[in-house]
PDB file of C-alpha atoms and ligand atoms in Angstrom:
ATOM      1  CA  MET A   1     102.398 120.137 107.853  1.00  0.00           C
ATOM      2  CA  THR A   2     100.173 117.305 107.096  1.00  0.00           C
ATOM      3  CA  ALA A   3      99.986 114.459 110.135  1.00  0.00           C
ATOM      4  CA  PRO A   4     101.865 111.305 109.306  1.00  0.00           C
ATOM      5  CA  LEU A   5     100.095 108.182 107.387  1.00  0.00           C
ATOM      6  CA  THR A   6      99.307 105.457 109.525  1.00  0.00           C
ATOM      7  CA  GLY A   7      97.839 102.176 108.918  1.00  0.00           C
ATOM      8  CA  GLY A   8      97.489  98.538 110.021  1.00  0.00           C
ATOM      9  CA  CYS A   9      95.849  94.980 109.626  1.00  0.00           C
ATOM     10  CA  LEU A  10      92.447  94.014 109.595  1.00  0.00           C
ATOM     11  CA  CYS A  11      92.704  92.958 113.543  1.00  0.00           C
ATOM     12  CA  GLY A  12      94.716  96.297 115.048  1.00  0.00           C
ATOM     13  CA  ALA A  13      97.767  93.742 116.290  1.00  0.00           C
ATOM     14  CA  VAL A  14      99.881  95.158 113.786  1.00  0.00           C
ATOM     15  CA  ARG A  15     100.527  98.781 113.404  1.00  0.00           C
ATOM     16  CA  TYR A  16     102.508 101.438 111.272  1.00  0.00           C
ATOM     17  CA  ARG A  17     103.214 105.220 110.247  1.00  0.00           C
ATOM     18  CA  LEU A  18     104.942 106.785 106.849  1.00  0.00           C
ATOM     19  CA  ARG A  19     107.774 109.493 107.340  1.00  0.00           C
ATOM     20  CA  GLY A  20     108.233 109.300 104.043  1.00  0.00           C
ATOM     21  CA  GLN A  21     105.750 109.837 100.993  1.00  0.00           C
ATOM     22  CA  PRO A  22     104.385 106.790  99.123  1.00  0.00           C
ATOM     23  CA  PHE A  23     105.624 106.494  96.102  1.00  0.00           C
ATOM     24  CA  HIS A  24     105.623 103.466  93.249  1.00  0.00           C
ATOM     25  CA  VAL A  25     101.691 103.016  93.357  1.00  0.00           C
ATOM     26  CA  THR A  26     100.941 100.029  90.973  1.00  0.00           C
ATOM     27  CA  HIS A  27      98.631  97.369  90.713  1.00  0.00           C
ATOM     28  CA  CYS A  28     100.174  94.258  90.852  1.00  0.00           C
ATOM     29  CA  HIS A  29      98.233  91.401  88.706  1.00  0.00           C
ATOM     30  CA  CYS A  30     101.169  88.895  89.408  1.00  0.00           C
ATOM     31  CA  LEU A  31      99.941  85.187  90.557  1.00  0.00           C
ATOM     32  CA  SER A  32     101.951  85.451  93.485  1.00  0.00           C
ATOM     33  CA  CYS A  33     100.629  88.858  94.947  1.00  0.00           C
ATOM     34  CA  ARG A  34      96.580  87.426  93.770  1.00  0.00           C
ATOM     35  CA  LYS A  35      97.563  84.349  95.612  1.00  0.00           C
ATOM     36  CA  ALA A  36      98.818  85.642  99.087  1.00  0.00           C
ATOM     37  CA  SER A  37      95.909  88.023  98.749  1.00  0.00           C
ATOM     38  CA  GLY A  38      93.113  85.595  97.493  1.00  0.00           C
ATOM     39  CA  ALA A  39      92.181  88.604  95.992  1.00  0.00           C
ATOM     40  CA  PRO A  40      92.537  89.267  91.761  1.00  0.00           C
ATOM     41  CA  PHE A  41      94.730  92.200  92.090  1.00  0.00           C
ATOM     42  CA  VAL A  42      96.849  93.873  95.273  1.00  0.00           C
ATOM     43  CA  THR A  43      97.659  97.474  95.120  1.00  0.00           C
ATOM     44  CA  TRP A  44     100.405  98.416  96.306  1.00  0.00           C
ATOM     45  CA  PHE A  45     102.382 101.785  97.076  1.00  0.00           C
ATOM     46  CA  SER A  46     106.315 102.648  98.330  1.00  0.00           C
ATOM     47  CA  VAL A  47     108.141 103.847 100.198  1.00  0.00           C
ATOM     48  CA  ARG A  48     111.955 104.772 101.728  1.00  0.00           C
ATOM     49  CA  LEU A  49     112.409 101.717 104.306  1.00  0.00           C
ATOM     50  CA  ILE A  50     114.139 104.148 107.171  1.00  0.00           C
ATOM     51  CA  GLU A  51     110.904 105.990 107.115  1.00  0.00           C
ATOM     52  CA  LEU A  52     108.509 102.916 108.124  1.00  0.00           C
ATOM     53  CA  ASP A  53     108.283 103.098 111.782  1.00  0.00           C
ATOM     54  CA  TRP A  54     106.650  99.592 113.181  1.00  0.00           C
ATOM     55  CA  LEU A  55     103.774  99.950 116.025  1.00  0.00           C
ATOM     56  CA  GLY A  56     102.121  97.191 118.471  1.00  0.00           C
ATOM     57  CA  GLU A  57     103.402  93.854 116.898  1.00  0.00           C
ATOM     58  CA  LYS A  58     106.024  93.693 113.596  1.00  0.00           C
ATOM     59  CA  PRO A  59     104.608  91.437 110.197  1.00  0.00           C
ATOM     60  CA  ALA A  60     105.565  87.989 110.956  1.00  0.00           C
ATOM     61  CA  ALA A  61     107.299  86.700 107.746  1.00  0.00           C
ATOM     62  CA  TYR A  62     107.733  84.453 104.409  1.00  0.00           C
ATOM     63  CA  HIS A  63     109.285  84.121 101.724  1.00  0.00           C
ATOM     64  CA  SER A  64     107.775  83.363  98.124  1.00  0.00           C
ATOM     65  CA  SER A  65     110.641  83.402  96.122  1.00  0.00           C
ATOM     66  CA  THR A  66     114.201  82.999  97.184  1.00  0.00           C
ATOM     67  CA  ALA A  67     114.792  87.031  96.663  1.00  0.00           C
ATOM     68  CA  VAL A  68     111.312  88.130  98.186  1.00  0.00           C
ATOM     69  CA  GLU A  69     109.593  87.884 101.467  1.00  0.00           C
ATOM     70  CA  ARG A  70     106.110  89.115 102.220  1.00  0.00           C
ATOM     71  CA  GLY A  71     104.653  90.938 105.642  1.00  0.00           C
ATOM     72  CA  PHE A  72     101.551  89.025 107.168  1.00  0.00           C
ATOM     73  CA  CYS A  73      99.304  89.855 109.915  1.00  0.00           C
ATOM     74  CA  LEU A  74     100.476  87.027 112.220  1.00  0.00           C
ATOM     75  CA  ARG A  75      96.733  86.990 114.053  1.00  0.00           C
ATOM     76  CA  CYS A  76      93.949  87.995 111.199  1.00  0.00           C
ATOM     77  CA  GLY A  77      96.498  87.606 108.178  1.00  0.00           C
ATOM     78  CA  SER A  78      96.580  90.122 106.108  1.00  0.00           C
ATOM     79  CA  THR A  79      98.160  90.399 103.520  1.00  0.00           C
ATOM     80  CA  LEU A  80     100.748  93.997 104.316  1.00  0.00           C
ATOM     81  CA  THR A  81     104.493  94.205 102.844  1.00  0.00           C
ATOM     82  CA  TYR A  82     106.340  92.737 100.349  1.00  0.00           C
ATOM     83  CA  HIS A  83     109.948  93.534 100.099  1.00  0.00           C
ATOM     84  CA  HIS A  84     112.763  92.243  97.158  1.00  0.00           C
ATOM     85  CA  GLU A  85     116.222  92.165  97.606  1.00  0.00           C
ATOM     86  CA  SER A  86     117.224  93.511  94.518  1.00  0.00           C
ATOM     87  CA  ASP A  87     115.960  96.970  95.999  1.00  0.00           C
ATOM     88  CA  PRO A  88     116.863  96.861  99.990  1.00  0.00           C
ATOM     89  CA  ASP A  89     115.848 100.692 100.920  1.00  0.00           C
ATOM     90  CA  ASP A  90     112.382 100.059  99.463  1.00  0.00           C
ATOM     91  CA  ILE A  91     109.159  98.202 100.535  1.00  0.00           C
ATOM     92  CA  ASP A  92     106.205  98.007  99.105  1.00  0.00           C
ATOM     93  CA  ILE A  93     103.106  98.212 101.465  1.00  0.00           C
ATOM     94  CA  THR A  94      99.502  97.090 100.885  1.00  0.00           C
ATOM     95  CA  ALA A  95      97.552 100.413  99.900  1.00  0.00           C
ATOM     96  CA  ALA A  96      94.206  99.329 100.954  1.00  0.00           C
ATOM     97  CA  SER A  97      95.918  98.969 104.581  1.00  0.00           C
ATOM     98  CA  LEU A  98      96.667 102.786 104.685  1.00  0.00           C
ATOM     99  CA  ASP A  99      93.907 104.310 107.196  1.00  0.00           C
ATOM    100  CA  GLN A 100      93.543 107.141 104.535  1.00  0.00           C
ATOM    101  CA  PRO A 101      93.899 105.176 100.586  1.00  0.00           C
ATOM    102  CA  GLU A 102      91.718 107.725  99.369  1.00  0.00           C
ATOM    103  CA  ILE A 103      95.184 109.470  98.864  1.00  0.00           C
ATOM    104  CA  LEU A 104      96.696 107.366  97.416  1.00  0.00           C
ATOM    105  CA  THR A 105      96.793 107.869  92.889  1.00  0.00           C
ATOM    106  CA  PRO A 106      97.306 104.066  91.424  1.00  0.00           C
ATOM    107  CA  GLU A 107      99.635 104.927  88.767  1.00  0.00           C
ATOM    108  CA  HIS A 108      99.712 101.971  86.808  1.00  0.00           C
ATOM    109  CA  HIS A 109      98.560  97.791  86.525  1.00  0.00           C
ATOM    110  CA  THR A 110     101.647  95.784  86.881  1.00  0.00           C
ATOM    111  CA  TRP A 111     102.044  92.418  86.436  1.00  0.00           C
ATOM    112  CA  TRP A 112      98.545  92.503  83.141  1.00  0.00           C
ATOM    113  CA  GLN A 113     100.601  89.475  81.920  1.00  0.00           C
ATOM    114  CA  GLU A 114      99.238  87.785  84.637  1.00  0.00           C
ATOM    115  CA  HIS A 115      95.615  89.501  85.374  1.00  0.00           C
ATOM    116  CA  ILE A 116      92.667  87.905  85.901  1.00  0.00           C
ATOM    117  CA  ASP A 117      90.360  88.614  82.695  1.00  0.00           C
ATOM    118  CA  TRP A 118      87.115  89.982  84.228  1.00  0.00           C
ATOM    119  CA  ALA A 119      89.695  91.819  86.334  1.00  0.00           C
ATOM    120  CA  HIS A 120      90.056  93.984  83.516  1.00  0.00           C
ATOM    121  CA  PRO A 121      89.455  97.673  84.244  1.00  0.00           C
ATOM    122  CA  ASP A 122      87.323  98.153  81.430  1.00  0.00           C
ATOM    123  CA  GLU A 123      85.256  95.603  82.523  1.00  0.00           C
ATOM    124  CA  GLN A 124      84.639  96.588  86.350  1.00  0.00           C
ATOM    125  CA  ALA A 125      84.140 100.546  84.564  1.00  0.00           C
ATOM    126  CA  ALA A 126      81.115  99.014  82.348  1.00  0.00           C
ATOM    127  CA  LEU A 127      79.838  97.100  85.341  1.00  0.00           C
ATOM    128  CA  PRO A 128      76.643  98.335  87.519  1.00  0.00           C
ATOM    129  CA  THR A 129      78.422  99.804  90.764  1.00  0.00           C
ATOM    130  CA  TYR A 130      76.514  99.080  94.257  1.00  0.00           C
ATOM    131  CA  ALA A 131      77.852 101.129  97.054  1.00  0.00           C
ATOM    132  CA  ARG A 132      77.180  97.464  99.185  1.00  0.00           C
ATOM    133  CA  ASN A 133      76.002  94.042  99.726  1.00  0.00           C
ATOM    134  CA  HIS A 134      73.675  93.771  96.242  1.00  0.00           C
ATOM    135  CA  GLY A 135      72.349  90.239  96.446  1.00  0.00           C
TER     136      GLY A 135
HETATM  137 ZN1  LIG K 201      96.197  91.560 112.761  1.00  0.00          ZN
HETATM  138 ZN1  LIG K 202     102.445  91.258  92.672  1.00  0.00          ZN
END
């Protein structure tokens, strides 16, 4: 039995624990995710809503469209969840908010039609990488 997966926001006010296995790990390039996070794309995983426990504070909610609710930390602003009412039993969580994001294997890029040209993975692979700051 492996330890339950845990994660949380930047400031630590919002914490969560998963009792189920993450699935559907995707890099989402849609405009809404980009605007909501300030990042060129957001990597999400899904989990069954009943297998998610909030510890500490619950995320604040913002309706980015009538059917979509996005959760974030009210204190530090971390992007945390995405819930679509057409899929009420599942919730998406930002992969990078996990304490151990390495356990995930992203499966695909979604909303590629809205991707930023320089957020192309081949472009990224061709660029030099720096472990920390550069310049
Ligand atoms: Zn926070
Ligand atoms: Zn998206």
